[in-house]
Coordinates of N, CA and C in Angstrom, one line a residue:
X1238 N 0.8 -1.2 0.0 CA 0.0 0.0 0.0 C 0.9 1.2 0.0
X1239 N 0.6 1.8 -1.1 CA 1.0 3.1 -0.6 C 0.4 4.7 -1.0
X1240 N 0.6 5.0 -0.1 CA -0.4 6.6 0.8 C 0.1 7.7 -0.1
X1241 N -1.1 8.5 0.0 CA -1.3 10.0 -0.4 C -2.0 10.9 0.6
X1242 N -1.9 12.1 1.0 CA -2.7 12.7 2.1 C -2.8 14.0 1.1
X1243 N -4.2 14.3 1.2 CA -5.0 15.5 0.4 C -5.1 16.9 1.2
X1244 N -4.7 17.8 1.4 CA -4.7 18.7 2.1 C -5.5 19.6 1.5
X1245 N -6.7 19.6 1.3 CA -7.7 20.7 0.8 C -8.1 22.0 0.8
X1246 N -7.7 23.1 0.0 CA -8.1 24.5 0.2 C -8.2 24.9 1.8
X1247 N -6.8 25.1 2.5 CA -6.6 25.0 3.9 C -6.4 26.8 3.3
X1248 N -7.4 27.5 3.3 CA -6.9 29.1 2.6 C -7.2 30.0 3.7
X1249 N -6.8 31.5 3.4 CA -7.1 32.4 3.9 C -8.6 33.1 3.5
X1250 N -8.9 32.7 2.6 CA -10.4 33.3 2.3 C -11.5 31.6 2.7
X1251 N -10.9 30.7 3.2 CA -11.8 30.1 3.8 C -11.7 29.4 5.1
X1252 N -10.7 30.2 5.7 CA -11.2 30.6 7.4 C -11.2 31.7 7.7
X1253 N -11.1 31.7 9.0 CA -11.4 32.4 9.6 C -11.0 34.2 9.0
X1254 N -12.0 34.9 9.1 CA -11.4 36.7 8.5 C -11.9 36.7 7.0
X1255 N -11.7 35.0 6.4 CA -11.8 34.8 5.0 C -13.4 35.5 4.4
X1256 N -13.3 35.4 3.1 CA -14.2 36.0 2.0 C -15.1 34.6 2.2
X1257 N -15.1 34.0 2.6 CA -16.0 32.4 2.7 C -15.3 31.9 3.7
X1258 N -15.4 32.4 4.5 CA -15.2 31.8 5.9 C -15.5 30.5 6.8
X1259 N -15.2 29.5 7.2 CA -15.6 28.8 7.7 C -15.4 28.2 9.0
X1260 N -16.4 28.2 9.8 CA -15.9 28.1 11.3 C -14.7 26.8 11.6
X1261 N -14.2 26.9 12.2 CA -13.2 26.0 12.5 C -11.9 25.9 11.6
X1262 N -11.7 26.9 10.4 CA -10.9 26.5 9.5 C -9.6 26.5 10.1
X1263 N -9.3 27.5 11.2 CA -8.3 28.1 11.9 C -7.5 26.7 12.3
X1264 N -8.6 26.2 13.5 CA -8.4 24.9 13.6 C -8.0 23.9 12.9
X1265 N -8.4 23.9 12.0 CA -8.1 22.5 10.9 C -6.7 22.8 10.1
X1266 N -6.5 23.9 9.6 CA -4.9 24.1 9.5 C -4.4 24.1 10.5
X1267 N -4.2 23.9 12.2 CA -3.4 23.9 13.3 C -3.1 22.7 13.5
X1268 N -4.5 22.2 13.3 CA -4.5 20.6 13.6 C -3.5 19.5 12.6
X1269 N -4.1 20.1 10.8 CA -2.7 19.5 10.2 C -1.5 19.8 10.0
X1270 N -1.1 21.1 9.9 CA 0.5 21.0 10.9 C 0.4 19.9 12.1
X1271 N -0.7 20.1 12.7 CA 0.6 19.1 13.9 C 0.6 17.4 13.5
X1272 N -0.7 17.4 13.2 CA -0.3 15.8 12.2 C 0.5 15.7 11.0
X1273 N 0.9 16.8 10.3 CA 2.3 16.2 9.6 C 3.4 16.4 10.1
X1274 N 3.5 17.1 11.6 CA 4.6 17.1 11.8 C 5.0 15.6 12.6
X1275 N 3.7 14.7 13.0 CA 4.2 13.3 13.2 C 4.0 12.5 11.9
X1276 N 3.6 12.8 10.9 CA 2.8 11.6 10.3 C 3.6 12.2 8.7
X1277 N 4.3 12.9 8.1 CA 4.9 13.2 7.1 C 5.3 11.9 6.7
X1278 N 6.5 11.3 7.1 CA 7.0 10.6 6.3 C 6.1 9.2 6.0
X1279 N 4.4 8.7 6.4 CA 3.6 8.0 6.3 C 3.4 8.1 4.8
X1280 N 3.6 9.3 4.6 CA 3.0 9.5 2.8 C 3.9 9.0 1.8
X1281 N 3.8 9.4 0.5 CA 4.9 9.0 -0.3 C 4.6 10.3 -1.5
X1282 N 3.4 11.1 -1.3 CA 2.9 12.1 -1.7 C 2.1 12.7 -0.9
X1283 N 2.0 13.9 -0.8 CA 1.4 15.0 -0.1 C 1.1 16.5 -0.7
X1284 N -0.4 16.1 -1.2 CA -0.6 17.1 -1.9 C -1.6 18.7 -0.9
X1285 N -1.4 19.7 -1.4 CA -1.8 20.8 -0.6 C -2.7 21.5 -2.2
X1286 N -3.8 21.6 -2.2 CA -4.7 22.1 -3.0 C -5.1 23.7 -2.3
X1287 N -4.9 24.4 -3.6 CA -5.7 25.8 -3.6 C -6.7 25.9 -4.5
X1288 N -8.2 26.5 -4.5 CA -8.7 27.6 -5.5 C -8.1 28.6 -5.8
X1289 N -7.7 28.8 -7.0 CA -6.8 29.8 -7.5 C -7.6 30.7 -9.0
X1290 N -8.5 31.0 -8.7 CA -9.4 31.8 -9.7 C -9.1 33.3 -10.6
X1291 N -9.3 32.6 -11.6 CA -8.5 33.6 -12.7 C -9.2 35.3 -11.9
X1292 N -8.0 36.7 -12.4 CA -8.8 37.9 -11.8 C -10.2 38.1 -12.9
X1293 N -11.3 38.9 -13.0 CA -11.4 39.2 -13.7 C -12.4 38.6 -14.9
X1294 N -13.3 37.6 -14.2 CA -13.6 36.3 -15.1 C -14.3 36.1 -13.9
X1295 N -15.6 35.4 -14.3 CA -16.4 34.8 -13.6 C -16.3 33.5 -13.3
X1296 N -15.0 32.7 -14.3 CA -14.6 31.8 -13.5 C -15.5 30.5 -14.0
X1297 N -15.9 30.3 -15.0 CA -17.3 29.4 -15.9 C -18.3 29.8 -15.1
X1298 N -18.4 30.9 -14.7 CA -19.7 30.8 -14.0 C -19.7 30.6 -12.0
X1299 N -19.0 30.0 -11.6 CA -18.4 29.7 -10.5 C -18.3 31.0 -9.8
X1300 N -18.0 32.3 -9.3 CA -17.9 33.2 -9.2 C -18.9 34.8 -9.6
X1301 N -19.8 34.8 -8.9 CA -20.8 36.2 -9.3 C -20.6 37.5 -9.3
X1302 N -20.1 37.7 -10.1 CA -19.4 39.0 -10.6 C -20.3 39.9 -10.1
X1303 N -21.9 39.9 -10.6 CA -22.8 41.1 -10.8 C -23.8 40.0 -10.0
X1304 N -25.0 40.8 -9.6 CA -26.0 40.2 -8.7 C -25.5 39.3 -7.8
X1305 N -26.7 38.8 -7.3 CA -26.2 38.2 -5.6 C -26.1 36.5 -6.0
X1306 N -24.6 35.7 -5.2 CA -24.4 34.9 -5.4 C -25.9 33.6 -5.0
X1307 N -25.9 32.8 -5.2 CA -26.9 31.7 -4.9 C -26.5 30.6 -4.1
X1308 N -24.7 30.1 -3.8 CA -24.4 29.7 -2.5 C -24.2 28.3 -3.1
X1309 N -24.6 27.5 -3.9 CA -24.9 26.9 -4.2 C -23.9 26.5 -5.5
X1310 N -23.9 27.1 -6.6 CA -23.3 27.0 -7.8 C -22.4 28.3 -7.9
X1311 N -23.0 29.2 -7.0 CA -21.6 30.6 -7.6 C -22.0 31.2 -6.5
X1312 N -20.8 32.1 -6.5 CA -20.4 32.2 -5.0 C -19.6 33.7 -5.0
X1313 N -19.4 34.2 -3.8 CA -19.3 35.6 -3.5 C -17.0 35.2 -4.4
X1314 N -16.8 36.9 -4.7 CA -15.3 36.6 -4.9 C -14.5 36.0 -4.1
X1315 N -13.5 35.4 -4.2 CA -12.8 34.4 -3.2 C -11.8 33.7 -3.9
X1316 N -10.4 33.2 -3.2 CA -9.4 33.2 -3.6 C -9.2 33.2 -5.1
X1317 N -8.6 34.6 -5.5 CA -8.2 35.1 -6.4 C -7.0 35.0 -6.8
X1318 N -6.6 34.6 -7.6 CA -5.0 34.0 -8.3 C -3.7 35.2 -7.6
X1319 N -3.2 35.2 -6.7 CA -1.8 35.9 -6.3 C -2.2 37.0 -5.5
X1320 N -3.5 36.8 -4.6 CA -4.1 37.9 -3.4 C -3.6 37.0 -2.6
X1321 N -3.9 37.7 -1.6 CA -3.5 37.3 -0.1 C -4.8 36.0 0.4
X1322 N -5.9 36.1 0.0 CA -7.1 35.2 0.2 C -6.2 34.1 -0.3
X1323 N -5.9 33.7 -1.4 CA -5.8 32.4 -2.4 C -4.4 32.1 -1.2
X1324 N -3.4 32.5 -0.4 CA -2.7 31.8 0.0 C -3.0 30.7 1.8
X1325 N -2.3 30.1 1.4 CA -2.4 29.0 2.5 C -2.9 29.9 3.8
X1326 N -4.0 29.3 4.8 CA -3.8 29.9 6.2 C -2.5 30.0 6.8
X1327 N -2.2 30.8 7.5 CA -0.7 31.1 8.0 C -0.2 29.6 9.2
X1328 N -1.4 29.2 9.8 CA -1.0 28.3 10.6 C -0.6 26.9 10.2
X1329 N -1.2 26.8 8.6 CA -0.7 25.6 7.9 C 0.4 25.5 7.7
X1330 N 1.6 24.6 8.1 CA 3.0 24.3 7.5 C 3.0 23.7 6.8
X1331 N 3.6 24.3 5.9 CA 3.8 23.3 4.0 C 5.0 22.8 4.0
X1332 N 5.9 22.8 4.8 CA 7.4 22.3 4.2 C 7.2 21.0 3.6
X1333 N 6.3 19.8 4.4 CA 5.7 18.5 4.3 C 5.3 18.1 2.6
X1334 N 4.8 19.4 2.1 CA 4.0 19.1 1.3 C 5.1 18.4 0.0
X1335 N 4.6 18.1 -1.1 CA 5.2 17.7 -2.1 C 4.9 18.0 -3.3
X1336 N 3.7 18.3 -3.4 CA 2.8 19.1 -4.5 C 1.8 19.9 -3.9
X1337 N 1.9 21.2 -4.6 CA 1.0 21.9 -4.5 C 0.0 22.3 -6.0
X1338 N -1.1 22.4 -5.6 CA -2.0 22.1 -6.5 C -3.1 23.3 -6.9
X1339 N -3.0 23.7 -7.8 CA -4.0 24.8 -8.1 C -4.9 24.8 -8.9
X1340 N -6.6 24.7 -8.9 CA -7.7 24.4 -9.3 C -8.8 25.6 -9.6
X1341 N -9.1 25.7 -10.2 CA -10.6 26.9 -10.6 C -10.0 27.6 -11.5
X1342 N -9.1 27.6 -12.5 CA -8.4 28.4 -12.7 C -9.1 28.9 -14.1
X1343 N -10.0 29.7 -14.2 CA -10.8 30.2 -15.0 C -11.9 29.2 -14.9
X1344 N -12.5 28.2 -14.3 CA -13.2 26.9 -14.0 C -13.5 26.7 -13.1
X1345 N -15.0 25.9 -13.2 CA -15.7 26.0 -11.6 C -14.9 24.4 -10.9
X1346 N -13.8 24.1 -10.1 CA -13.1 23.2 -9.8 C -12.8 22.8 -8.4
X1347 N -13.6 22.0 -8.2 CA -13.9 21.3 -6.7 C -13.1 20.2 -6.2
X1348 N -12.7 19.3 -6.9 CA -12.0 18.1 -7.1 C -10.6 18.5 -7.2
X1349 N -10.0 17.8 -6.1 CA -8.1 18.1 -5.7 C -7.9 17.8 -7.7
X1350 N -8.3 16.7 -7.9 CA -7.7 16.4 -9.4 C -8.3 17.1 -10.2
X1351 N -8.9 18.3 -10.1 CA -9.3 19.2 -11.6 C -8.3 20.2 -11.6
X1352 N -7.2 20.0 -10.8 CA -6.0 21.7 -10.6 C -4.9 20.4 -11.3
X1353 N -4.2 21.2 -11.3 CA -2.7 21.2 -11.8 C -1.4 21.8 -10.9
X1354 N -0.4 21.0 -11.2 CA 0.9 21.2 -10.1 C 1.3 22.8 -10.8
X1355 N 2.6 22.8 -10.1 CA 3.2 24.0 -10.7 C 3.6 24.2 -12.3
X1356 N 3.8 22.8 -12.6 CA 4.2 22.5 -13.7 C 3.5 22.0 -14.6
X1357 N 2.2 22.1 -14.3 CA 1.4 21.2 -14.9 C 0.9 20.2 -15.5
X1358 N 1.3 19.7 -14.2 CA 1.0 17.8 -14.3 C -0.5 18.0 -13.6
X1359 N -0.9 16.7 -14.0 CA -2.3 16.4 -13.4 C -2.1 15.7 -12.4
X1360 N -2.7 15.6 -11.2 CA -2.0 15.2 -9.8 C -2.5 13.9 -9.9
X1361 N -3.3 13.0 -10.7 CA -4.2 11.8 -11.4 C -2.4 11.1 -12.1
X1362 N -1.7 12.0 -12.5 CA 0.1 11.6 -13.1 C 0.6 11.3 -12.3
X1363 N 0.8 12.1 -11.3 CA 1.2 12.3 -10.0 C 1.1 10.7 -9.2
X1364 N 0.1 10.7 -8.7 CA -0.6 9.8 -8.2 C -0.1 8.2 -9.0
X1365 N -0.4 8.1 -9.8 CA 0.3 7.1 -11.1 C 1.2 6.3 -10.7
X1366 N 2.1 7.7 -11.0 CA 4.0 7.5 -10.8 C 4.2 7.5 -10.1
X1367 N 3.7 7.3 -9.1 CA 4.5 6.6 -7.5 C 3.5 5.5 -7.1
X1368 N 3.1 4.8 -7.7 CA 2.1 4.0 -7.7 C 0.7 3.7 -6.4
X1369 N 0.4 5.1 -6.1 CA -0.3 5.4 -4.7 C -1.4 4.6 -5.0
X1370 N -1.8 4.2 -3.8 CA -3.2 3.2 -3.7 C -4.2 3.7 -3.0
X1371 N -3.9 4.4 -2.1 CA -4.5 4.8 -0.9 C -5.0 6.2 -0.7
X1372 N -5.6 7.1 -0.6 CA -5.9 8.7 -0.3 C -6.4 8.7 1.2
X1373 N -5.7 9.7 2.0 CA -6.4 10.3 3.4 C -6.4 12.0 2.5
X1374 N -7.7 12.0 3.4 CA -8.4 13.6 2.6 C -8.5 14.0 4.2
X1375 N -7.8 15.4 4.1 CA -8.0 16.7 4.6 C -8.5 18.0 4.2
X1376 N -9.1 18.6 5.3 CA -9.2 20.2 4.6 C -10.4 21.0 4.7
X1377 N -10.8 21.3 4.1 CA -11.7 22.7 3.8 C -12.7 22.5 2.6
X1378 N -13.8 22.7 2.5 CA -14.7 22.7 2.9 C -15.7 21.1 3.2
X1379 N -15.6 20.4 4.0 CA -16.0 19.0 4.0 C -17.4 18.8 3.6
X1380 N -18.1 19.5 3.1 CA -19.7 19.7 2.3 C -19.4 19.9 0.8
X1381 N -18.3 20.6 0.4 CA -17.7 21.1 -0.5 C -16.4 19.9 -1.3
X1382 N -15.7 20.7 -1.2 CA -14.6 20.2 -2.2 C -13.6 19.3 -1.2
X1383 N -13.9 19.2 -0.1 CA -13.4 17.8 0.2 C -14.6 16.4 -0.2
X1384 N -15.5 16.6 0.3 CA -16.5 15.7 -0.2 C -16.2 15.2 -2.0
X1385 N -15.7 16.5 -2.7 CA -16.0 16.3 -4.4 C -14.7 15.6 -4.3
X1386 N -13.5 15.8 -3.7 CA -12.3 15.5 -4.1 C -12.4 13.9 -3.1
X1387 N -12.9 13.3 -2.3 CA -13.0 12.2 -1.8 C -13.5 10.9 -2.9
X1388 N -14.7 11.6 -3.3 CA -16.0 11.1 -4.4 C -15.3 10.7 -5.6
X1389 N -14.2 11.6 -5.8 CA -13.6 11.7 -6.8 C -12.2 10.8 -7.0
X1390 N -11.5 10.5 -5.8 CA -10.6 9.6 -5.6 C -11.3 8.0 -5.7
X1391 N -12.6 7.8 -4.9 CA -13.2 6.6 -5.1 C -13.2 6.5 -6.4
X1392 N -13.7 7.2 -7.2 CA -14.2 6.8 -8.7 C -13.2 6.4 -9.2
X1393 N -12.0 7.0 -9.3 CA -10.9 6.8 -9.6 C -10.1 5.2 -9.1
X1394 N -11.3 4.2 -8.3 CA -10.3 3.3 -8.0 C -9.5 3.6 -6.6
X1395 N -9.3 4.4 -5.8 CA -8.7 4.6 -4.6 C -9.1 4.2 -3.8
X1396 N -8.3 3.6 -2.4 CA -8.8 3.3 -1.0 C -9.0 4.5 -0.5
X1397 N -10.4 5.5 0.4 CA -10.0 6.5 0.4 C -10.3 6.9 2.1
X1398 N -9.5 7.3 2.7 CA -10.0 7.7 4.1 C -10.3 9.3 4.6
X1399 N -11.4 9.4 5.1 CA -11.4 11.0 5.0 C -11.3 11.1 6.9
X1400 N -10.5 11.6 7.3 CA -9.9 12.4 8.6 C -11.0 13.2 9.2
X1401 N -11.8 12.9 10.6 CA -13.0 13.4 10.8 C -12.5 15.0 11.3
X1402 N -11.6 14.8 12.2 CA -11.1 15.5 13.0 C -10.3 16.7 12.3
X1403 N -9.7 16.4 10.9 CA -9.1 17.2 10.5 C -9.7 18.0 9.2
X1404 N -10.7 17.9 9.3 CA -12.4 19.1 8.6 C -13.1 19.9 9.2
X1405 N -13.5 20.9 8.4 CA -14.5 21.8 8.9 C -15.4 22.0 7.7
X1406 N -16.9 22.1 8.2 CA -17.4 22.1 6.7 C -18.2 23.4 7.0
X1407 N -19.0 23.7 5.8 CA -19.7 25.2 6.1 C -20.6 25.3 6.8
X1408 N -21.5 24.3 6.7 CA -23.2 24.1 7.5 C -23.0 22.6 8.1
X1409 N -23.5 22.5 9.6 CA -23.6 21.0 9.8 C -24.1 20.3 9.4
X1410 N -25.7 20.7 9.0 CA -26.1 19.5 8.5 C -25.6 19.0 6.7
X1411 N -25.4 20.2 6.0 CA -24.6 19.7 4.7 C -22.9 19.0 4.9
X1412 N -23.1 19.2 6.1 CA -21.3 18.3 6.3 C -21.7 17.0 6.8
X1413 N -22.8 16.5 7.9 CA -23.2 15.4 7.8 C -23.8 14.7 6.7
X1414 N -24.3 15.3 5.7 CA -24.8 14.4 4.8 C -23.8 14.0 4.2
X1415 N -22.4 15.1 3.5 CA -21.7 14.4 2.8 C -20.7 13.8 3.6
X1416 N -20.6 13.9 5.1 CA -20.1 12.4 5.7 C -21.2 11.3 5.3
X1417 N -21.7 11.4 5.3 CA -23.4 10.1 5.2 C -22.8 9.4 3.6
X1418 N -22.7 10.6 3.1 CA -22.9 9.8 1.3 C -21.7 9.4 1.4
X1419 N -20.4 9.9 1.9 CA -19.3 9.7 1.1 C -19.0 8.4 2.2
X1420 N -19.5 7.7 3.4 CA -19.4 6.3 4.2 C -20.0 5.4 3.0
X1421 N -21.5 5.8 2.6 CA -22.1 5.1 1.8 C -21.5 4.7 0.6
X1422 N -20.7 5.6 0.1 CA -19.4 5.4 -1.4 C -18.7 4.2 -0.8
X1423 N -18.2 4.0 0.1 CA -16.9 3.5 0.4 C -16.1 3.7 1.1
X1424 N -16.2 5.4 1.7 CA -15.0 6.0 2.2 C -15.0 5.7 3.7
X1425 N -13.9 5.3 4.2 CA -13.7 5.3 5.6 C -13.4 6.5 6.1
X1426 N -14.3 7.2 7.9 CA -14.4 7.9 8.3 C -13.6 7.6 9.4
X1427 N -12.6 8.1 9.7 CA -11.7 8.0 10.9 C -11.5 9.0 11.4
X1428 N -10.6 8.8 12.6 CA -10.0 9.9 13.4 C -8.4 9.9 12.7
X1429 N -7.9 10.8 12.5 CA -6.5 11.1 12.6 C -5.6 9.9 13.8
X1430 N -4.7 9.5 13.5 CA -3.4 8.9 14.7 C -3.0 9.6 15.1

């Protein structure tokens, strides 16, 4: 077996102060620094995912420029390609990481694997070439784009474990459901070691 750990839009515009804020995010970047600072070398890949949305562009739609967002499909501005929003929470430590990953990039992109590295590999390559079997998903928003990027590992053939303790989602009851659906996929819901 071997591991990948997903570190999900751990951003400044989606905790705490953030443009889409979410309670606990503060936490959930403190919490994974401290679990990679035991559990790093468990991986063999460690990916850290941003929304990184073109300026300027509605983004396919994903982003409401003009009139009021609907919450749902488009959504108020938020991390914007090379603002202070789009960068990692301050409490998150990246040294761990191995890839970083950037997604929405003119595109409405929910799924760790709809972004691209720095170089533009597809993290689906990534993943490949080191012949990973396994996904633990962390991060932000667990209703949201950890749920899509979990859903999305299953499909793909992955063993996938999503970290209970190291999520925060936007609304509880939309974060229990997509704990609900994504047990019912397959995914195993654990505590962090």
């Amino acid at each position: 077996m071997t591991r990948a750990l997903f570190i999900v839009d751990v951003q400044n515009d989606f905790t705490e102060g953030g443009a889409l804020a979410v309670a606990g995010g503060d936490a959930v970047a403190e919490a994974v620094s401290t679990y990679l600072a035991g559990h790093a070398g468990d991986y063999a890949v460690i990916v850290a995912s941003r929304d990184w949305h073109d300026p300027d562009s509605d983004n396919d739609g994903h982003i409401a420029l003009t009139g009021e967002p609907d919450y749902v499909a488009t959504w108020p501005v938020h991390c914007i390609a090379d603002t202070a929003g789009a960068e990692y929470d301050p409490l998150l430590v990246t040294d761990a990481v191995t890839h970083h990953v950037r997604k929405g990039q003119g595109v409405s992109g929910y799924s760790v694997f709809d972004g691209t590295t720095g170089d533009g590999e597809a993290i689906a390559d990534v993943l490949a070439a080191r012949g990973v079997t396994d996904i633990d998903v962390t991060g932000i928003a667990t209703d949201y784009c950890v749920r899509v990027s979990a859903l999305d590992a299953l499909a793909r053939g992955f063993h996938v474990r999503v970290f209970t303790d190291l999520i925060a989602g936007v609304a509880e009851a939309p974060s229990e459901a997509a704990l609900a659906e994504l047990a019912q996929a397959g995914t195993d819901l654990e505590v962090s070691a």
